[in-house]
Short mmCIF file of C-alpha atoms and ligand atoms in Angstrom, two decimals:
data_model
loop_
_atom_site.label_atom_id
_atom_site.label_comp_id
_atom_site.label_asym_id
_atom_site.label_seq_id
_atom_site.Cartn_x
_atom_site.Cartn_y
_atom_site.Cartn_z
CA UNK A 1 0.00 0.00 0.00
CA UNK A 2 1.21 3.23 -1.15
CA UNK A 3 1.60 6.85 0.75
CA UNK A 4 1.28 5.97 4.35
CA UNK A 5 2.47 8.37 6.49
CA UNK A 6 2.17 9.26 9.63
CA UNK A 7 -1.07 10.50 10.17
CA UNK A 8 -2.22 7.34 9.98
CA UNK A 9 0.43 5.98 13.03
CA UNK A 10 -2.02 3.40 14.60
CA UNK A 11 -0.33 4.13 17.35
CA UNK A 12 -0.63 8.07 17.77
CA UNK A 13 -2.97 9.38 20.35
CA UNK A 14 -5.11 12.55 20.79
CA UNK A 15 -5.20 15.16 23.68
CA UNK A 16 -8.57 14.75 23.31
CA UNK A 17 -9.80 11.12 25.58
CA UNK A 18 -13.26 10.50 23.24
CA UNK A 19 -10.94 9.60 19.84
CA UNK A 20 -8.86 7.09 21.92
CA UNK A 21 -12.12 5.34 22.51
CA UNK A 22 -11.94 1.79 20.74
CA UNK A 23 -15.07 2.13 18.43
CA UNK A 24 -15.17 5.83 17.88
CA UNK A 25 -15.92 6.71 14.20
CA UNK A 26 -13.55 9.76 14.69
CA UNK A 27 -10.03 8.60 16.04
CA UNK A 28 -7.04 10.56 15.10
CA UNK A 29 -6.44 8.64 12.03
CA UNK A 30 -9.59 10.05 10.28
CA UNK A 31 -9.93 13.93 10.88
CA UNK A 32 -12.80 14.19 8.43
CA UNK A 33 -14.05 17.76 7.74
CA UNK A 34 -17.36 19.22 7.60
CA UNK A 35 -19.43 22.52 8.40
CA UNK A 36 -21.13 23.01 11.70
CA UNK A 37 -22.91 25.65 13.21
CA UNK A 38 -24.29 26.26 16.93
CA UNK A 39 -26.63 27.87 18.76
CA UNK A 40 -24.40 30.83 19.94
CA UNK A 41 -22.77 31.15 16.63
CA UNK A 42 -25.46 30.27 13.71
CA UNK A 43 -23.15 30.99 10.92
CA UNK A 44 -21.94 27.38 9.38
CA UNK A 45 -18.03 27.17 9.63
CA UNK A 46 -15.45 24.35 8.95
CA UNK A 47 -14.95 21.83 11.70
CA UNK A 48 -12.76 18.57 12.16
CA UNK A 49 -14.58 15.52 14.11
CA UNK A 50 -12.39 14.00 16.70
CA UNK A 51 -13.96 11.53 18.96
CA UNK A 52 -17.55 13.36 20.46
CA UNK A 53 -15.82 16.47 19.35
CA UNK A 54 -15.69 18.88 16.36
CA UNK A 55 -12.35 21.11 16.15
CA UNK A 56 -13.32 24.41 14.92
CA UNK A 57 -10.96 24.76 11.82
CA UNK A 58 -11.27 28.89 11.74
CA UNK A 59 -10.32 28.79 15.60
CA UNK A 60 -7.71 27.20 15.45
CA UNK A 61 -6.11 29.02 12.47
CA UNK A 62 -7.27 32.24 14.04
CA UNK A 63 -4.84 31.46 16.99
CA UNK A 64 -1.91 30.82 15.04
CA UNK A 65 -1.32 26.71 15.04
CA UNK A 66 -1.03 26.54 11.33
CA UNK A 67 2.28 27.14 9.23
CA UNK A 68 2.61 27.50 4.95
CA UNK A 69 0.05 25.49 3.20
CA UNK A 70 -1.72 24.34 5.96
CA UNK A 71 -2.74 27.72 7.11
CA UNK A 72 -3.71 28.51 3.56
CA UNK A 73 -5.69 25.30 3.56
CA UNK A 74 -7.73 26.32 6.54
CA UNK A 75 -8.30 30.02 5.83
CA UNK A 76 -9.01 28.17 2.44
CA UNK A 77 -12.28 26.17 4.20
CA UNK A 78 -12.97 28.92 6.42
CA UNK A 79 -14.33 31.21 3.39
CA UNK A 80 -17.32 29.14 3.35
CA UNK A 81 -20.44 28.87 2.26
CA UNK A 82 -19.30 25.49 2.42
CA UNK A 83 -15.81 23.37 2.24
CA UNK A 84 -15.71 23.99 -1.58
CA UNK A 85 -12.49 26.16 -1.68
CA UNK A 86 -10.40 23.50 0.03
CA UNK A 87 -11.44 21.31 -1.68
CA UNK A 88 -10.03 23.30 -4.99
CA UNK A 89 -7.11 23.79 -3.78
CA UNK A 90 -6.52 19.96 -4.29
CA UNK A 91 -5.48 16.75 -2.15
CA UNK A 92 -1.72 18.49 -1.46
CA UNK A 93 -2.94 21.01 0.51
CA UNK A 94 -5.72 18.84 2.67
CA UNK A 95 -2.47 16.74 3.02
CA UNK A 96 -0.76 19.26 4.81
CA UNK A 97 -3.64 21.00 6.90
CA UNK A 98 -3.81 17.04 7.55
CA UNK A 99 -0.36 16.47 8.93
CA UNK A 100 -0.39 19.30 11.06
CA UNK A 101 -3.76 19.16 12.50
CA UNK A 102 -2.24 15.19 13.51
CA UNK A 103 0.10 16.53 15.23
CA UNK A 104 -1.78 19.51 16.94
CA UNK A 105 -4.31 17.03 18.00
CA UNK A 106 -2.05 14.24 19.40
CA UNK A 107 -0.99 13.98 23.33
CA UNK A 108 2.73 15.25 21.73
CA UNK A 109 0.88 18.31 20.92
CA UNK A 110 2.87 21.78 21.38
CA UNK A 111 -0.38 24.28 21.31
CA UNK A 112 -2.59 21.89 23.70
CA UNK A 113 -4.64 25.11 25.47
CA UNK A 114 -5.35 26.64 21.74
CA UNK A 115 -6.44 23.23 20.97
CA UNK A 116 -8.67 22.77 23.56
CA UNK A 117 -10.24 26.22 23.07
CA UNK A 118 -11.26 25.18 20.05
CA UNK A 119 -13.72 21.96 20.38
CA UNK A 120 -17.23 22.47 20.50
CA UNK A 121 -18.75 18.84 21.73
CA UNK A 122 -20.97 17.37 18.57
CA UNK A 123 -23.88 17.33 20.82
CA UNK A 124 -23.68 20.97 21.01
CA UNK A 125 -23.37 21.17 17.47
CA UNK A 126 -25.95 21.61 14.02
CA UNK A 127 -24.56 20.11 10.58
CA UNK A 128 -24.57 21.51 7.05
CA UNK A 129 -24.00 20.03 3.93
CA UNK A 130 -20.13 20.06 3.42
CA UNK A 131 -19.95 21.80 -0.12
CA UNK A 132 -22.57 24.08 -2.08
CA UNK A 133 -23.47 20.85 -4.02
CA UNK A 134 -23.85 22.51 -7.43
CA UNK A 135 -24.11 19.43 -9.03
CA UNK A 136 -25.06 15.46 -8.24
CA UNK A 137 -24.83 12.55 -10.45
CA UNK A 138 -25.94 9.14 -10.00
CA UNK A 139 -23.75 6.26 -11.10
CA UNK A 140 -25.12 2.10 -11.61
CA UNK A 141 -21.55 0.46 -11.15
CA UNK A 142 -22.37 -2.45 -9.01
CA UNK A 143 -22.89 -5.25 -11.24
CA UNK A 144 -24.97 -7.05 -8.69
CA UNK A 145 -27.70 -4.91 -8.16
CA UNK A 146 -28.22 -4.57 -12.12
CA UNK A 147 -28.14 -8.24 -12.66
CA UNK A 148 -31.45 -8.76 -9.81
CA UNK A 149 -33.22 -6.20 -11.44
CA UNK A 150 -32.86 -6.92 -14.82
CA UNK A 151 -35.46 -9.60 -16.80
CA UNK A 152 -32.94 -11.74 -18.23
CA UNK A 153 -30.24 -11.32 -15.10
CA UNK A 154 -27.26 -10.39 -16.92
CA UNK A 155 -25.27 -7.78 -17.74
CA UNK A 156 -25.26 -5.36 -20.56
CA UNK A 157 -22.78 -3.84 -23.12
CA UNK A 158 -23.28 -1.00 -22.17
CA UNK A 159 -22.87 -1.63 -18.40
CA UNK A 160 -19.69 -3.50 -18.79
CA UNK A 161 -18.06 -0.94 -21.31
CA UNK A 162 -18.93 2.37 -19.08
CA UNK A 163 -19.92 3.50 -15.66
CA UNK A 164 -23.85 4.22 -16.18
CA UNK A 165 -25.15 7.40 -14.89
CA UNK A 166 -27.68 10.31 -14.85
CA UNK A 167 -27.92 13.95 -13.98
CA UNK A 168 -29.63 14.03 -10.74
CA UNK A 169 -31.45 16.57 -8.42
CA UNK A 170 -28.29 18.70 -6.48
CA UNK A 171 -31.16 20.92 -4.84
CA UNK A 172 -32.87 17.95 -2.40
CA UNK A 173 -29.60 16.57 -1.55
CA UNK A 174 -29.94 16.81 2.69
CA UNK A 175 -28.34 15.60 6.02
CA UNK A 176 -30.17 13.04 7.91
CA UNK A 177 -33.83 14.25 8.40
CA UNK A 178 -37.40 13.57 7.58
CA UNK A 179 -38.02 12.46 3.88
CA UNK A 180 -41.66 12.68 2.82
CA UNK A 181 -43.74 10.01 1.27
CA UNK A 182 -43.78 11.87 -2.45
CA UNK A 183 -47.28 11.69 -4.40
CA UNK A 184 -45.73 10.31 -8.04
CA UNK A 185 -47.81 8.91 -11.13
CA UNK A 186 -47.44 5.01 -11.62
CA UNK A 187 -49.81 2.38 -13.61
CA UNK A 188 -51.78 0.04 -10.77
CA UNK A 189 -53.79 -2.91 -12.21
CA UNK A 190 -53.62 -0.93 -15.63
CA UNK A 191 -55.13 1.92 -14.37
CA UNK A 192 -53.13 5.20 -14.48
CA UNK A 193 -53.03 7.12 -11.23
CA UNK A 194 -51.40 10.28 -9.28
CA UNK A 195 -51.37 9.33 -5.35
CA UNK A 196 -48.86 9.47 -2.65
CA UNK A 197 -46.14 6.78 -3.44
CA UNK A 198 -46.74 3.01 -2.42
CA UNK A 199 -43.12 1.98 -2.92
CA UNK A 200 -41.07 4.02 -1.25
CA UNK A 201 -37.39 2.33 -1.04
CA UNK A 202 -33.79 3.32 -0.50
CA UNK A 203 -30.42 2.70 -1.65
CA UNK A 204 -27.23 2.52 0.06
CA UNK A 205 -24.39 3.98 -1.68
CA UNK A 206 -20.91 5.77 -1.19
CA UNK A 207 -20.93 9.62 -2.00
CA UNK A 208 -17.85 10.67 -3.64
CA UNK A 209 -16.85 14.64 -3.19
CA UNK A 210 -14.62 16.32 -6.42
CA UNK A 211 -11.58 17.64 -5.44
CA UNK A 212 -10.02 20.33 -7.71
CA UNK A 213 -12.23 20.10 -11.20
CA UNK A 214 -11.27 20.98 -14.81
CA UNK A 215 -12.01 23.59 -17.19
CA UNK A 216 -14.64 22.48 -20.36
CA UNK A 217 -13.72 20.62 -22.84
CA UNK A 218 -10.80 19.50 -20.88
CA UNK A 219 -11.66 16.02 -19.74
CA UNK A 220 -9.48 14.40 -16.51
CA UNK A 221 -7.31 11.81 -17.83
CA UNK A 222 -7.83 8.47 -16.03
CA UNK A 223 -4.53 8.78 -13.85
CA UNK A 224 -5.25 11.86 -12.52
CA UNK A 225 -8.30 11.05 -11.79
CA UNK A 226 -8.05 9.56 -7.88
CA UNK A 227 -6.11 12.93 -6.72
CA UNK A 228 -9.14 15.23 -8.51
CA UNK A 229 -11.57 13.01 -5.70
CA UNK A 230 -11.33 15.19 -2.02
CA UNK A 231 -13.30 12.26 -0.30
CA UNK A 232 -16.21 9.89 0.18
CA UNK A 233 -19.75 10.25 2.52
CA UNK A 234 -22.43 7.92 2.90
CA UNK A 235 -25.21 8.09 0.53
CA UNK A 236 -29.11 7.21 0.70
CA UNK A 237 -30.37 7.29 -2.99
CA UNK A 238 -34.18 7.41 -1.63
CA UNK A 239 -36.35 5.56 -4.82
CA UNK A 240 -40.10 5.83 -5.78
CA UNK A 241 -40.03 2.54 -7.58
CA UNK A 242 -44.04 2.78 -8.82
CA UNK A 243 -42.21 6.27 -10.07
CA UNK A 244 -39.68 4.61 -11.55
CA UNK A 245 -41.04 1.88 -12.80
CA UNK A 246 -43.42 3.78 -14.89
CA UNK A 247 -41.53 7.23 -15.77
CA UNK A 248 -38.15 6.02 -16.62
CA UNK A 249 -39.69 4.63 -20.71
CA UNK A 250 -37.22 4.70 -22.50
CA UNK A 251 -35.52 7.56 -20.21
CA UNK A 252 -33.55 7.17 -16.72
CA UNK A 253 -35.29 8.16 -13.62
CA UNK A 254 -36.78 11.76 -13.05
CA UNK A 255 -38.86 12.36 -10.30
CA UNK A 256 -38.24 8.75 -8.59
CA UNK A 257 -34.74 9.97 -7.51
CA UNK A 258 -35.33 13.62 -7.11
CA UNK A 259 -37.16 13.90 -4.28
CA UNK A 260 -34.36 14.00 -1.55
CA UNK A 261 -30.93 12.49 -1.01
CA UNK A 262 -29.82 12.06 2.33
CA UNK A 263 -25.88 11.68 2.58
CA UNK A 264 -23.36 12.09 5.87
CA UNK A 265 -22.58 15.49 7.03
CA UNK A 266 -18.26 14.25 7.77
CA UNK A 267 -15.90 14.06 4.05
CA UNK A 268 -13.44 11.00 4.95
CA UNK A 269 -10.94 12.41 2.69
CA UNK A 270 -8.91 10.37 0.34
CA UNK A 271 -5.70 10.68 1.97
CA UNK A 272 -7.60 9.05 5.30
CA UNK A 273 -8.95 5.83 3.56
CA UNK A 274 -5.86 5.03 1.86
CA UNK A 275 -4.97 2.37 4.20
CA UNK A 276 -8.27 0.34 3.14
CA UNK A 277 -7.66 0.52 0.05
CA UNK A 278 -8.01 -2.71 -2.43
CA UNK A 279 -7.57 -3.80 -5.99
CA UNK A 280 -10.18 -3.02 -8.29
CA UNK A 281 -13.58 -5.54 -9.29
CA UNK A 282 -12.13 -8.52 -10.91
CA UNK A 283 -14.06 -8.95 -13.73
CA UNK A 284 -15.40 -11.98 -15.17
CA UNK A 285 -12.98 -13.17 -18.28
CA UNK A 286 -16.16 -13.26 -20.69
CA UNK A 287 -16.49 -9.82 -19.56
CA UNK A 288 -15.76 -7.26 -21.97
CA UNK A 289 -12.25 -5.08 -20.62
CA UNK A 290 -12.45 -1.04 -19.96
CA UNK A 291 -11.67 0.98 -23.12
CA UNK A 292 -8.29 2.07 -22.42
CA UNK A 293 -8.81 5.59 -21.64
CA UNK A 294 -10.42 4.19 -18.58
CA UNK A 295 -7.98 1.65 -17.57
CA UNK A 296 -4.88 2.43 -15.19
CA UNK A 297 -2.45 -0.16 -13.87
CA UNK A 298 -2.41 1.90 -10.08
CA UNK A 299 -6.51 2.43 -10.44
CA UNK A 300 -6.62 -1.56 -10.97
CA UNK A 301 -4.20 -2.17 -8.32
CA UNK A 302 -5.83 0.19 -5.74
CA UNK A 303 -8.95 1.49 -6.75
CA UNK A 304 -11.09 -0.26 -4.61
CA UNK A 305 -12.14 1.04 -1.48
CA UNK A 306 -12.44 -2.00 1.68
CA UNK A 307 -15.39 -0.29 3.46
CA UNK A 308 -18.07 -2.15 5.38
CA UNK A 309 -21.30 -0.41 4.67
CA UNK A 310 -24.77 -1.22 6.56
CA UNK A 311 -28.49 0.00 6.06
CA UNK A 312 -30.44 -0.18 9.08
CA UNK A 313 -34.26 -0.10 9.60
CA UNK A 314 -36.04 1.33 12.50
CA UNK A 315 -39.76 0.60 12.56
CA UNK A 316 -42.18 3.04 14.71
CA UNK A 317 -42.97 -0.25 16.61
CA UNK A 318 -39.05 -0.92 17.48
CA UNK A 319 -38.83 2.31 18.44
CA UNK A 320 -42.12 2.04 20.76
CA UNK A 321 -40.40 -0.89 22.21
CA UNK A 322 -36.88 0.74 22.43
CA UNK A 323 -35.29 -1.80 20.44
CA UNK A 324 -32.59 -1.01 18.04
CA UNK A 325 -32.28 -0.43 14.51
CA UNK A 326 -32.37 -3.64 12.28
CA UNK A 327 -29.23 -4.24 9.75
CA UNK A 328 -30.97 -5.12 6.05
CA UNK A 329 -28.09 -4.64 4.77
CA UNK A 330 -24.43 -5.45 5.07
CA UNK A 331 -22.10 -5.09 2.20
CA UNK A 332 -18.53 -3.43 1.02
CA UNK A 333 -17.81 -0.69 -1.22
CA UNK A 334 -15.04 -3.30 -2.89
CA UNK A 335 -18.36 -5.19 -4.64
CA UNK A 336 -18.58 -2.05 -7.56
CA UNK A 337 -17.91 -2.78 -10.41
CA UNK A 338 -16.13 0.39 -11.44
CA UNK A 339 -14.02 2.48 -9.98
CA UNK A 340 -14.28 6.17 -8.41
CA UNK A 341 -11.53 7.29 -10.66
CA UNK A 342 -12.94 5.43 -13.35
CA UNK A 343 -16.16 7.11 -12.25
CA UNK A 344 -15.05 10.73 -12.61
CA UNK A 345 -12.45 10.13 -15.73
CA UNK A 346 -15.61 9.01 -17.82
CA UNK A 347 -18.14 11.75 -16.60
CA UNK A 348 -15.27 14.26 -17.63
CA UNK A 349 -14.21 12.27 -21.35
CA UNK A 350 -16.83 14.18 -23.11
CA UNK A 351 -15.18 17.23 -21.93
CA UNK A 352 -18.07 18.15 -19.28
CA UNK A 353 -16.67 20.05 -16.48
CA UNK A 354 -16.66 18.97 -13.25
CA UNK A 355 -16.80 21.29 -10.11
CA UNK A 356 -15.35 21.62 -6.70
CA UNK A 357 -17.65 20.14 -4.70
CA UNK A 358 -19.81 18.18 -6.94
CA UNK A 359 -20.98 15.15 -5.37
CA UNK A 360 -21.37 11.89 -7.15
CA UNK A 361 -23.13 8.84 -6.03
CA UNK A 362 -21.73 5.51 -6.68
CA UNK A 363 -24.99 3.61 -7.56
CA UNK A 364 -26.46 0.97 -4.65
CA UNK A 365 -23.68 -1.03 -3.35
CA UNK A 366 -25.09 -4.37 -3.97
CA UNK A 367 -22.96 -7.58 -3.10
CA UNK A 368 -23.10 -10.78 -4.24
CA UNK A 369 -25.01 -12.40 -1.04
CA UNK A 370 -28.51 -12.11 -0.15
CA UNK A 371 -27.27 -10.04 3.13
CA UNK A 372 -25.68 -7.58 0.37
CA UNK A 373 -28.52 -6.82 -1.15
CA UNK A 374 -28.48 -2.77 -0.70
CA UNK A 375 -31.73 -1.86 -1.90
CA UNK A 376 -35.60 -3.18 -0.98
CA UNK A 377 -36.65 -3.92 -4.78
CA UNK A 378 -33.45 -6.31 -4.76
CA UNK A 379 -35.15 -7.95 -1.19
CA UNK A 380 -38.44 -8.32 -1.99
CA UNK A 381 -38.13 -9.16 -6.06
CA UNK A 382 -39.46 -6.17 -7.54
CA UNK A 383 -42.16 -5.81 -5.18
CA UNK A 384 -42.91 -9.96 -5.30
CA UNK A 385 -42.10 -11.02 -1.89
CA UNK A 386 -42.56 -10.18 1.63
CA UNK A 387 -38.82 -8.92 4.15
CA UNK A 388 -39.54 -10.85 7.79
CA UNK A 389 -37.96 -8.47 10.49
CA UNK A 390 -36.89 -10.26 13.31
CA UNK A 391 -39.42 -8.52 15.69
CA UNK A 392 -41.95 -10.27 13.91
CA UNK A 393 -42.95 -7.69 11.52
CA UNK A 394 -42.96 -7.21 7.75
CA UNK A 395 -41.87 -5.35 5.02
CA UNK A 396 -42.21 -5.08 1.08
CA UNK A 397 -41.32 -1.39 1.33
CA UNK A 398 -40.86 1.60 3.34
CA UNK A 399 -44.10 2.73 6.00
CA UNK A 400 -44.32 5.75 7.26
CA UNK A 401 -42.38 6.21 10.58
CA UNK A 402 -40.01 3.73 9.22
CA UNK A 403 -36.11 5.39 9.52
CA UNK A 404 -33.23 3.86 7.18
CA UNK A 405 -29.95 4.75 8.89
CA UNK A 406 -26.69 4.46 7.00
CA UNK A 407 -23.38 3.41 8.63
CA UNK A 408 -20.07 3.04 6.97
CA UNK A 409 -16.56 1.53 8.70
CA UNK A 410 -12.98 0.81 7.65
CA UNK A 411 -10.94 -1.73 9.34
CA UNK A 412 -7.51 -3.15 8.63
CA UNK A 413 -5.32 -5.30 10.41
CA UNK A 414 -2.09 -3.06 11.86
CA UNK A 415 -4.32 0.35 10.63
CA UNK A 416 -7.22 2.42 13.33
CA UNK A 417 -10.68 1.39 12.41
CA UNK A 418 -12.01 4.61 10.81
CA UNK A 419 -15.88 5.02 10.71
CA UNK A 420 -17.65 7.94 8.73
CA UNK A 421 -20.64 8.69 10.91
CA UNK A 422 -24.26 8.12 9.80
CA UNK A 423 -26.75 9.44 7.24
CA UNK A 424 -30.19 9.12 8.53
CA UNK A 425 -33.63 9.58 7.14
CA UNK A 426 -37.50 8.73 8.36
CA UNK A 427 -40.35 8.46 6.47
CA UNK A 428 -43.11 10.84 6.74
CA UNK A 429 -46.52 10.44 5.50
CA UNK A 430 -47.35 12.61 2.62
CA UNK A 431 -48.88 15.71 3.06
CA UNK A 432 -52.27 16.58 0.98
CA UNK A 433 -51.93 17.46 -2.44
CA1 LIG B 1 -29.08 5.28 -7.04
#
């Protein structure tokens, strides 16, 4: 594994007791960012988690801690509205606000009292979406999930020779909240109809934040591509399958997909999840190969990403009954079929110009078990068959009350476990038309 350094030291230590907690999402190894606000100060600003902590990025750089790039890097994220001018400035300069808020934040540290000045506890704490989000895409890329849902079970041309996508809705994209049942046209018993939504479902996916982007009609060439990505979030592609099902003849989705998004509020950054990080999908040898402007020997030697991803499901009557959330799903972002660089390389081949802070999503990370199965339509066979919970209930799909919460972890042997929070939504019912 490449570009290890020591910021990711499984054995270094923070000042601060909640990130040397075995199980904490937020140990000094990860130092995600995102924007924050709180009640005393409304206005969102960059923050660092740490353990049950968020490091206030302008703070700290206000009180002098940061040196050269670093400091840029921070005044960088603290110009707001969200984390978008960091992440222009490119992966070198995260790397070295990186190094030196390691060593700021470790028991070694030299600036302890600035650093403790700093924290604001999460608890205390509001999130806002990371970046401005001017733009979202949608990619397909895990070759299990297409293969249940398609008639004939088996892959396409055109999903083995590029990473499928659409243009999808950047305005409803949201932190964990309340999604509302949507009122959407679909066909019942052959009977056209406009009423609120009857298959609500979701999809768990990995959100993938553009670094610096490129100027149009100047496409990212396929070995650049993993430094242009700043980091990954969790992502809940929320469906309308009766929507779907019915709308997307002969186009991709429309209104099935736009009616919210609900991703993580932390950006694990690239440099953080490089010690998880895997070959690329081995395909089948009847498969066809990636055109060569897609195909990179490091991208197929480490363009994988080992993360354990799980979708939960908390029913109103678990929650009466204070139980907890129930995994549906349990898979790994190392089951897609294409690659994030491979991802961003072909959305930018035609020239089209990516953005700082663009956000792409890399399709539902179906596996090739039945416990990988990372959407409901892939569960319950289009609609066909009936999901036993373990408390005895049932599910085809989503009921109001119902909450789908999104968890993400990395783990290696000799590395911290790194986790990247949660993105949470519950069903409402829908409001009158
Ligand atoms: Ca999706």
């Amino acid at each position: 594994m490449t570009r290890l350094n020591e910021t990711h030291d499984a054995a270094r230590r923070s000042l601060v007791a909640s990130a040397n907690e075995p199980g904490t999402d937020f140990p000094i190894q990860n130092l995600p960012f995102g924007m924050f606000s709180t009640a005393t100060d409304p206005t969102p600003r960059p923050g660092v988690a740490l353990g049950d902590q968020i490091v206030d990025l302008g703070r700290l750089q206000q009180s002098g801690a940061f040196s050269g790039k670093a400091d840029a890097a921070a005044r960088a994220a603290a110009q707001g509205p969200g984390l978008d001018e960091l992440m222009a400035l490119g992966n070198g300069a995260a790397s070295e606000l990186r190094a030196q808020l390691s060593a700021l934040l470790s028991e070694e540290s030299t600036k302890a009292p600035d650093v403790m000045k700093a924290l604001v506890p999460m608890s205390e704490a509001r999130m806002h979406l990371p970046s401005t989000v001017r733009n979202f895409t949608d990619f397909l890329t895990s070759s299990f999930h297409f293969t249940r849902l398609r008639p004939d079970g088996q892959l396409s041309r055109t999903f083995m020779g590029l990473p499928i996508a659409y243009h999808s809705r950047a305005s409803s994209v949201r932190l964990s909240g309340d999604v509302v049942r949507p009122h959407a046209i679909s066909e019942r018993d052959g009977d056209l109809g406009f009423a609120p939504s009857t298959q609500l479902d979701y999809e768990l996916e990995v959100g993938i934040w553009v670094g610096p982007g490129n100027a149009l009609g100047d496409p990212i060439r396929i070995e650049d591509a993993a430094d242009r990505i700043f980091g990954f979030c969790l992502l809940n592609d929320w469906s309308v399958r009766d929507a779907q099902w019915f709308e997307s003849q002969p186009l991709g989705p429309f209104l099935a997909k736009s009616v919210s998004t609900t991703i993580s509020p932390w950006i694990v950054t690239e440099e953080a999840l490089r010690p998880y990080r895997t070959a690329a999908f081995r395909r089948a040898e009847t498969d066809l190969k990636p055109l060569p402007h897609l195909l990179d020997p490091r991208d197929q030697a480490e363009g994988g990403l080992d993360v354990e991803l799980t979708a939960s499901l908390l029913t109103p009557a678990m929650r009466a009954r204070g139980l907890t959330a129930e995994p549906l799903t349990r898979t790994n972002a190392r089951h897609l079929y294409w690659t994030f660089a491979q991802m961003l390389t072909h959305h930018s081949s035609n020239g089209c110009n990516m953005l700082s802070g663009d956000l792409l999503g890399s399709g539902t990370v179906s596996g090739p078990t039945d416990g990988s199965r990372a959407c409901l339509a892939e569960m319950n066979g289009k609609g066909t068959a009936t999901i036993s919970l373990s408390n005895g209930e049932e599910r085809v799909w989503l009921e109001d009350g119902d909450e789908v919460i999104l968890t993400g972890r990395a783990t290696r042997e000799g590395h911290a476990s790194i986790g990247f929070g949660t993105a949470a939504g519950k069903v409402q019912p829908a409001t009158r038309y």
